[in-house]
Short mmCIF file of N, CA and C in Angstrom, two decimals:
data_model
loop_
_atom_site.label_atom_id
_atom_site.label_comp_id
_atom_site.label_asym_id
_atom_site.label_seq_id
_atom_site.Cartn_x
_atom_site.Cartn_y
_atom_site.Cartn_z
N MET A 1 93.37 95.67 110.20
CA MET A 1 94.01 95.35 111.58
C MET A 1 93.48 93.95 112.28
N LYS A 2 94.55 93.15 112.55
CA LYS A 2 94.34 92.13 113.16
C LYS A 2 94.79 92.23 114.80
N VAL A 3 94.12 91.94 115.79
CA VAL A 3 94.25 91.97 116.97
C VAL A 3 93.59 90.89 117.71
N PHE A 4 94.31 90.32 118.78
CA PHE A 4 94.05 89.07 119.51
C PHE A 4 94.81 88.99 120.95
N HIS A 5 93.96 88.56 122.10
CA HIS A 5 94.59 88.25 123.33
C HIS A 5 94.06 87.05 123.72
N GLU A 6 95.04 86.00 123.79
CA GLU A 6 94.48 84.54 124.05
C GLU A 6 95.37 84.09 125.32
N LEU A 7 94.60 83.25 125.94
CA LEU A 7 95.38 82.34 127.31
C LEU A 7 96.03 81.34 126.36
N ALA A 8 97.54 81.22 126.62
CA ALA A 8 98.39 80.35 125.94
C ALA A 8 98.81 79.13 126.77
N PHE A 9 98.78 79.59 128.22
CA PHE A 9 99.02 78.37 128.98
C PHE A 9 98.71 78.90 130.36
N GLU A 10 98.09 77.64 131.06
CA GLU A 10 97.84 77.81 132.52
C GLU A 10 97.88 76.49 133.15
N GLY A 11 98.87 76.28 133.91
CA GLY A 11 98.91 75.41 134.82
C GLY A 11 100.27 75.10 135.79
N TYR A 12 100.53 73.84 136.28
CA TYR A 12 101.74 73.96 137.00
C TYR A 12 102.94 73.41 136.17
N VAL A 13 103.93 74.14 136.41
CA VAL A 13 105.22 73.81 135.86
C VAL A 13 106.41 73.28 136.64
N VAL A 14 106.87 72.22 136.42
CA VAL A 14 108.01 71.65 137.33
C VAL A 14 109.34 71.90 136.51
N GLY A 15 110.41 72.13 137.57
CA GLY A 15 111.73 73.00 137.37
C GLY A 15 112.45 71.58 136.38
N GLY A 16 113.11 72.23 135.53
CA GLY A 16 113.76 71.21 134.70
C GLY A 16 113.26 70.60 133.32
N ALA A 17 111.89 70.84 133.28
CA ALA A 17 111.11 70.34 132.25
C ALA A 17 111.48 71.24 130.80
N THR A 18 112.22 70.84 130.06
CA THR A 18 112.50 71.62 128.72
C THR A 18 111.71 71.72 127.60
N ASN A 19 110.75 70.67 127.79
CA ASN A 19 109.61 70.46 126.53
C ASN A 19 108.54 71.13 126.69
N LEU A 20 108.34 72.13 127.54
CA LEU A 20 106.99 72.65 127.78
C LEU A 20 106.85 73.63 127.10
N PHE A 21 105.59 73.87 126.32
CA PHE A 21 105.42 74.83 125.34
C PHE A 21 103.82 75.31 125.53
N ASN A 22 103.63 76.51 124.95
CA ASN A 22 102.22 77.10 124.86
C ASN A 22 101.12 76.13 124.14
N ASP A 23 99.93 76.45 123.99
CA ASP A 23 99.05 75.73 123.48
C ASP A 23 98.95 75.80 122.11
N PRO A 24 99.26 74.37 121.74
CA PRO A 24 99.40 74.27 119.99
C PRO A 24 98.37 74.96 118.95
N ALA A 25 97.33 75.14 119.63
CA ALA A 25 96.09 75.98 118.83
C ALA A 25 96.62 77.08 118.26
N LEU A 26 97.63 77.73 119.08
CA LEU A 26 98.02 79.13 118.87
C LEU A 26 99.02 79.35 117.70
N MET A 27 99.63 78.23 117.26
CA MET A 27 100.65 78.21 116.51
C MET A 27 100.77 79.17 115.17
N GLU A 28 99.64 79.11 114.50
CA GLU A 28 99.37 79.67 113.39
C GLU A 28 99.12 81.19 113.57
N LEU A 29 98.37 81.55 114.68
CA LEU A 29 97.95 82.75 115.17
C LEU A 29 99.04 83.87 115.63
N ILE A 30 100.13 83.06 115.95
CA ILE A 30 101.12 83.95 116.69
C ILE A 30 101.94 84.47 115.61
N THR A 31 102.03 83.63 114.34
CA THR A 31 102.75 84.23 113.23
C THR A 31 102.02 85.16 112.32
N ALA A 32 100.76 84.99 112.60
CA ALA A 32 99.78 85.80 111.68
C ALA A 32 99.94 87.50 111.85
N VAL A 33 100.62 87.87 112.88
CA VAL A 33 100.66 89.20 113.42
C VAL A 33 102.17 89.93 113.17
N ASP A 34 102.33 91.10 113.42
CA ASP A 34 103.65 91.74 113.33
C ASP A 34 104.17 91.93 114.88
N THR A 35 103.46 92.17 115.65
CA THR A 35 103.96 92.71 116.97
C THR A 35 103.27 91.26 118.05
N ILE A 36 104.20 90.75 118.66
CA ILE A 36 103.78 89.59 119.82
C ILE A 36 104.20 90.01 121.24
N HIS A 37 103.35 89.93 122.08
CA HIS A 37 103.57 90.43 123.53
C HIS A 37 103.07 89.50 124.37
N TRP A 38 103.98 88.71 125.10
CA TRP A 38 103.72 87.51 126.15
C TRP A 38 103.38 88.60 127.56
N SER A 39 102.64 88.07 128.28
CA SER A 39 102.53 88.38 129.72
C SER A 39 101.86 87.39 130.61
N GLY A 40 101.98 87.56 132.00
CA GLY A 40 101.42 86.62 132.90
C GLY A 40 102.01 86.69 134.35
N TYR A 41 101.46 85.71 135.12
CA TYR A 41 102.00 85.63 136.29
C TYR A 41 102.37 84.10 137.00
N THR A 42 102.97 84.16 137.93
CA THR A 42 103.49 82.90 138.54
C THR A 42 103.05 82.99 139.98
N THR A 43 102.72 82.14 140.67
CA THR A 43 102.06 82.00 142.11
C THR A 43 102.19 80.58 142.62
N GLN A 44 102.07 80.38 143.73
CA GLN A 44 102.44 79.23 144.51
C GLN A 44 103.70 78.60 144.09
N VAL A 45 104.79 79.48 144.17
CA VAL A 45 106.21 78.87 143.63
C VAL A 45 106.90 78.35 144.78
N THR A 46 107.66 77.20 144.54
CA THR A 46 108.48 76.56 145.65
C THR A 46 109.66 76.23 145.05
N GLY A 47 110.68 76.37 145.83
CA GLY A 47 112.15 75.71 145.28
C GLY A 47 113.07 76.61 145.87
N VAL A 48 114.28 76.55 145.59
CA VAL A 48 115.37 77.44 145.93
C VAL A 48 115.65 78.21 144.97
N SER A 49 115.63 79.53 144.89
CA SER A 49 115.94 80.53 143.74
C SER A 49 115.42 80.10 142.54
N PRO A 50 113.92 80.28 142.48
CA PRO A 50 113.33 79.74 141.12
C PRO A 50 113.48 80.83 140.00
N THR A 51 113.78 80.39 138.75
CA THR A 51 113.83 81.22 137.59
C THR A 51 112.69 80.90 136.72
N LEU A 52 111.99 81.93 135.79
CA LEU A 52 111.45 81.31 134.59
C LEU A 52 112.21 82.15 133.39
N THR A 53 112.48 81.31 132.33
CA THR A 53 112.80 81.62 131.12
C THR A 53 111.97 81.34 129.85
N LEU A 54 111.73 82.21 128.96
CA LEU A 54 110.87 82.02 127.81
C LEU A 54 111.51 82.36 126.63
N ASN A 55 111.24 81.14 125.68
CA ASN A 55 112.12 81.50 124.44
C ASN A 55 110.91 81.14 123.22
N GLU A 56 111.02 81.97 122.05
CA GLU A 56 110.48 82.18 120.93
C GLU A 56 111.10 81.16 119.84
N PHE A 57 109.92 80.23 119.42
CA PHE A 57 110.57 79.45 118.14
C PHE A 57 109.76 79.29 116.94
N TYR A 58 110.07 79.07 115.73
CA TYR A 58 109.42 79.40 114.72
C TYR A 58 109.72 78.17 113.75
N SER A 59 108.75 77.78 112.79
CA SER A 59 109.06 76.83 111.78
C SER A 59 107.95 77.01 110.71
N ASN A 60 108.31 76.07 109.73
CA ASN A 60 107.60 76.01 108.54
C ASN A 60 106.50 74.86 108.51
N GLU A 61 107.16 73.76 109.22
CA GLU A 61 106.35 72.55 108.98
C GLU A 61 106.22 71.79 110.41
N ARG A 62 106.14 72.21 111.51
CA ARG A 62 105.94 72.11 112.75
C ARG A 62 107.00 70.67 113.01
N SER A 63 108.09 70.62 112.83
CA SER A 63 108.90 69.56 113.04
C SER A 63 110.26 69.99 113.34
N LEU A 64 110.93 70.88 112.80
CA LEU A 64 112.20 71.71 112.85
C LEU A 64 111.79 72.97 113.28
N TRP A 65 112.24 73.36 114.43
CA TRP A 65 111.89 74.69 114.99
C TRP A 65 113.25 75.52 115.28
N TYR A 66 113.10 76.84 114.88
CA TYR A 66 114.25 77.57 114.99
C TYR A 66 114.24 78.83 115.87
N ASN A 67 114.70 79.01 116.62
CA ASN A 67 115.00 80.33 117.53
C ASN A 67 115.67 81.40 116.42
N THR A 68 114.87 82.47 116.28
CA THR A 68 115.23 83.59 115.57
C THR A 68 115.83 84.53 116.19
N VAL A 69 115.86 84.45 117.28
CA VAL A 69 116.42 85.53 118.53
C VAL A 69 117.54 84.87 119.09
N ALA A 70 118.83 85.75 119.31
CA ALA A 70 119.70 85.13 119.93
C ALA A 70 119.65 84.74 121.34
N ALA A 71 118.97 85.66 122.14
CA ALA A 71 118.62 85.41 123.59
C ALA A 71 117.30 85.16 123.71
N PRO A 72 117.02 84.33 124.95
CA PRO A 72 115.42 84.27 125.32
C PRO A 72 114.66 85.65 125.47
N ILE A 73 113.50 85.64 125.22
CA ILE A 73 112.93 86.94 125.30
C ILE A 73 112.59 87.23 126.95
N LEU A 74 112.33 86.24 127.73
CA LEU A 74 112.65 86.46 129.10
C LEU A 74 113.50 85.56 129.69
N ASN A 75 114.71 86.12 130.48
CA ASN A 75 115.87 85.23 130.74
C ASN A 75 116.17 85.06 132.35
N ALA A 76 115.66 84.08 132.82
CA ALA A 76 116.38 83.82 134.27
C ALA A 76 115.50 84.89 135.31
N LEU A 77 114.06 85.19 134.97
CA LEU A 77 113.60 86.11 135.74
C LEU A 77 113.47 85.23 137.43
N PRO A 78 114.08 85.90 138.20
CA PRO A 78 113.71 85.26 139.56
C PRO A 78 112.26 85.53 140.01
N LEU A 79 111.70 84.67 140.74
CA LEU A 79 110.39 84.43 140.93
C LEU A 79 110.23 84.31 142.48
N SER A 80 109.18 84.97 142.97
CA SER A 80 108.97 85.29 144.39
C SER A 80 108.29 83.91 144.79
N THR A 81 108.83 83.50 146.09
CA THR A 81 108.11 82.25 146.59
C THR A 81 107.06 82.70 147.74
N SER A 82 106.79 83.89 147.96
CA SER A 82 105.76 84.49 148.87
C SER A 82 104.58 85.45 148.45
N ALA A 83 104.89 85.47 146.86
CA ALA A 83 104.02 86.43 146.45
C ALA A 83 103.93 86.08 144.81
N GLU A 84 102.80 86.89 144.18
CA GLU A 84 102.80 86.50 142.71
C GLU A 84 104.01 87.37 142.05
N THR A 85 104.63 86.64 141.06
CA THR A 85 105.48 87.46 140.13
C THR A 85 104.89 87.72 138.91
N PRO A 86 104.45 88.94 138.63
CA PRO A 86 103.95 89.31 137.24
C PRO A 86 105.03 89.40 136.16
N PHE A 87 104.88 89.38 135.02
CA PHE A 87 106.06 89.60 133.84
C PHE A 87 105.57 89.68 132.54
N GLN A 88 106.41 90.30 131.61
CA GLN A 88 106.08 90.89 130.47
C GLN A 88 107.28 90.64 129.66
N ALA A 89 107.01 90.15 128.36
CA ALA A 89 108.09 89.91 127.39
C ALA A 89 107.42 90.33 126.07
N MET A 90 108.49 90.90 124.93
CA MET A 90 108.00 91.28 124.03
C MET A 90 108.81 90.68 122.72
N ASP A 91 108.58 90.35 121.66
CA ASP A 91 109.54 89.91 120.72
C ASP A 91 110.49 91.05 120.18
N PRO A 92 111.73 91.05 120.63
CA PRO A 92 112.64 92.14 120.54
C PRO A 92 112.86 92.48 119.04
N PHE A 93 112.49 91.70 117.99
CA PHE A 93 112.39 91.92 116.47
C PHE A 93 111.23 91.78 115.55
N PRO A 94 110.55 92.56 115.86
CA PRO A 94 109.10 92.04 115.28
C PRO A 94 109.27 91.99 113.59
N ALA A 95 110.05 92.79 113.11
CA ALA A 95 110.47 92.56 111.60
C ALA A 95 110.78 91.17 111.14
N VAL A 96 111.49 90.65 111.92
CA VAL A 96 112.17 89.09 111.48
C VAL A 96 111.10 88.34 111.05
N ALA A 97 111.24 87.64 109.94
CA ALA A 97 110.25 86.68 109.26
C ALA A 97 110.17 85.59 110.35
N ARG A 98 108.89 85.05 110.51
CA ARG A 98 108.39 84.25 111.50
C ARG A 98 108.10 82.97 111.15
N PHE A 99 108.14 82.71 110.00
CA PHE A 99 107.73 81.25 109.29
C PHE A 99 106.26 80.88 109.25
N GLY A 100 105.70 79.80 109.32
CA GLY A 100 104.23 79.54 109.24
C GLY A 100 103.66 79.45 110.64
N TYR A 101 104.53 79.11 111.48
CA TYR A 101 104.22 78.48 113.01
C TYR A 101 105.09 79.18 114.03
N GLY A 102 104.40 79.45 115.26
CA GLY A 102 105.44 79.90 116.20
C GLY A 102 104.83 79.25 117.49
N ARG A 103 105.87 79.08 118.66
CA ARG A 103 105.57 78.66 119.87
C ARG A 103 106.69 79.22 120.58
N LEU A 104 105.95 79.19 122.03
CA LEU A 104 106.90 79.57 123.14
C LEU A 104 107.31 78.65 124.15
N GLN A 105 108.58 78.42 124.07
CA GLN A 105 109.07 77.39 125.24
C GLN A 105 109.32 77.99 126.67
N ILE A 106 108.48 77.39 127.41
CA ILE A 106 108.71 77.78 129.08
C ILE A 106 109.67 76.98 129.71
N VAL A 107 110.49 77.41 130.38
CA VAL A 107 111.54 76.77 131.18
C VAL A 107 111.63 77.41 132.65
N LEU A 108 111.17 76.49 133.55
CA LEU A 108 111.43 76.80 135.24
C LEU A 108 112.71 76.16 135.80
N GLY A 109 113.83 76.87 136.53
CA GLY A 109 114.66 76.32 136.97
C GLY A 109 114.57 76.75 138.31
N PRO A 110 115.35 76.05 139.22
CA PRO A 110 116.10 74.90 138.86
C PRO A 110 115.30 73.79 139.11
N THR A 111 115.99 72.33 139.15
CA THR A 111 115.08 71.07 138.96
C THR A 111 114.05 70.86 140.11
N THR A 112 114.42 71.68 141.35
CA THR A 112 113.61 71.45 142.43
C THR A 112 112.44 72.34 142.72
N ALA A 113 112.32 73.38 141.34
CA ALA A 113 111.22 74.54 141.41
C ALA A 113 109.98 74.02 141.03
N ARG A 114 108.95 74.55 141.35
CA ARG A 114 107.59 74.28 141.01
C ARG A 114 106.74 75.65 141.09
N ALA A 115 105.88 75.95 140.05
CA ALA A 115 105.07 77.07 140.17
C ALA A 115 103.88 76.75 139.42
N PHE A 116 102.69 77.42 139.63
CA PHE A 116 101.69 77.80 138.98
C PHE A 116 101.97 78.91 137.94
N LEU A 117 101.76 78.65 136.63
CA LEU A 117 101.90 79.91 135.81
C LEU A 117 100.63 80.10 134.88
N GLN A 118 100.20 81.34 134.74
CA GLN A 118 99.38 81.63 133.69
C GLN A 118 99.94 82.74 132.72
N LEU A 119 99.79 82.33 131.30
CA LEU A 119 100.51 83.03 130.24
C LEU A 119 99.78 83.41 129.23
N TRP A 120 99.72 84.58 128.97
CA TRP A 120 98.84 85.24 127.86
C TRP A 120 99.55 85.73 126.66
N VAL A 121 98.77 85.80 125.63
CA VAL A 121 99.90 86.19 124.32
C VAL A 121 98.83 87.37 123.74
N THR A 122 99.62 88.38 123.28
CA THR A 122 98.52 89.30 122.59
C THR A 122 99.60 89.62 121.39
N GLY A 123 98.68 89.73 120.16
CA GLY A 123 99.34 90.15 118.99
C GLY A 123 98.53 91.37 118.25
N ARG A 124 99.24 91.92 117.60
CA ARG A 124 98.80 93.27 116.84
C ARG A 124 99.32 93.24 115.40
N ASP A 125 98.77 93.63 114.58
CA ASP A 125 99.24 93.64 113.11
C ASP A 125 98.44 94.99 112.50
N LEU A 126 99.33 95.98 112.35
CA LEU A 126 98.48 97.01 111.59
C LEU A 126 98.91 97.16 110.00
N SER A 127 99.30 96.20 109.51
CA SER A 127 99.63 96.28 107.98
C SER A 127 98.46 96.11 107.35
N ARG A 128 98.40 96.44 105.86
CA ARG A 128 97.30 96.16 105.13
C ARG A 128 97.09 94.84 104.88
N ARG A 129 98.11 93.93 105.10
CA ARG A 129 97.95 92.50 104.69
C ARG A 129 96.97 91.76 105.77
N SER A 130 96.65 92.40 106.82
CA SER A 130 95.67 91.93 107.88
C SER A 130 94.34 92.69 107.47
N ALA A 131 94.11 93.27 106.91
CA ALA A 131 92.71 94.17 106.34
C ALA A 131 91.89 92.98 106.06
N PRO A 132 90.27 93.13 106.20
CA PRO A 132 89.38 92.33 105.57
C PRO A 132 89.44 92.03 104.20
N ASN A 133 89.08 90.99 103.70
CA ASN A 133 88.91 90.73 102.46
C ASN A 133 87.48 91.30 101.92
N PRO A 134 87.51 91.85 100.85
CA PRO A 134 86.35 92.87 100.52
C PRO A 134 85.10 91.90 99.72
N ALA A 135 85.74 90.77 99.74
CA ALA A 135 84.70 89.80 99.08
C ALA A 135 83.84 89.04 100.30
N THR A 136 84.55 89.04 101.47
CA THR A 136 84.09 88.33 102.54
C THR A 136 83.69 89.39 103.58
N ALA A 137 83.95 90.60 103.72
CA ALA A 137 83.86 91.57 104.59
C ALA A 137 82.25 91.90 104.40
N SER A 138 81.47 92.04 105.55
CA SER A 138 80.19 92.40 105.54
C SER A 138 79.76 93.93 105.45
N ALA A 139 80.33 94.55 106.15
CA ALA A 139 80.08 96.18 106.40
C ALA A 139 81.31 97.00 106.36
N ALA A 140 82.07 96.49 105.19
CA ALA A 140 83.27 97.30 104.67
C ALA A 140 83.19 98.56 104.18
N PRO A 141 83.81 99.57 104.66
CA PRO A 141 83.41 100.92 103.98
C PRO A 141 83.85 101.22 102.42
N ALA A 142 82.81 101.67 101.65
CA ALA A 142 83.15 101.62 100.36
C ALA A 142 84.31 102.56 100.06
N ALA A 143 84.35 103.57 100.51
CA ALA A 143 85.42 104.48 100.26
C ALA A 143 86.97 103.60 100.16
N THR A 144 87.03 102.83 101.28
CA THR A 144 88.45 101.95 101.23
C THR A 144 88.37 100.69 100.57
N ASN A 145 87.15 100.33 100.02
CA ASN A 145 87.04 98.90 99.31
C ASN A 145 87.50 97.85 100.39
N GLY A 146 87.07 98.11 101.79
CA GLY A 146 87.44 96.92 102.41
C GLY A 146 88.80 96.85 103.20
N TYR A 147 89.71 97.74 103.08
CA TYR A 147 90.88 97.80 103.33
C TYR A 147 91.40 98.85 104.06
N ALA A 148 92.26 98.98 105.05
CA ALA A 148 92.51 99.92 106.02
C ALA A 148 93.01 101.02 105.07
N PRO A 149 92.70 102.28 105.51
CA PRO A 149 93.12 103.44 104.76
C PRO A 149 94.52 103.50 105.02
N PRO A 150 95.25 103.92 104.12
CA PRO A 150 96.87 104.11 104.29
C PRO A 150 97.31 105.18 105.33
N ARG A 151 98.19 104.52 106.21
CA ARG A 151 98.98 105.38 107.29
C ARG A 151 99.52 106.63 106.66
N ALA A 152 99.54 107.92 107.51
CA ALA A 152 100.32 108.93 106.92
C ALA A 152 101.54 108.83 107.29
#
């Protein structure tokens, strides 16, 4: 089983910037699991009616990116200008092929908006393909030969 919880983005976001993405070091990790969950919060928000939109994109070569889901995973979430706004989003189709690399586009609207954003990504893979390799596993149980036992 593969599980991770990583900080994907932390910083100030300016409204209207459409080419803002999560940490590039996480591109391969995002596609190495079956289930992706995004969570975070915004604070210090300014602007008139600010909103947050998150879009997932996938690629095989990191130059042509595809949105495999028709709608954003978080679409125009209204943000509070007087308090923190927590949010959560999950890939709606975890069975859809994700290619080799994945990233999340962060869009803050309208152009007058500004916000501090902290974004976390959590991934989980319960499939047998994520089990440890018996050749490299140091303490693998002998009964399962280093692989996770089959689910009932």
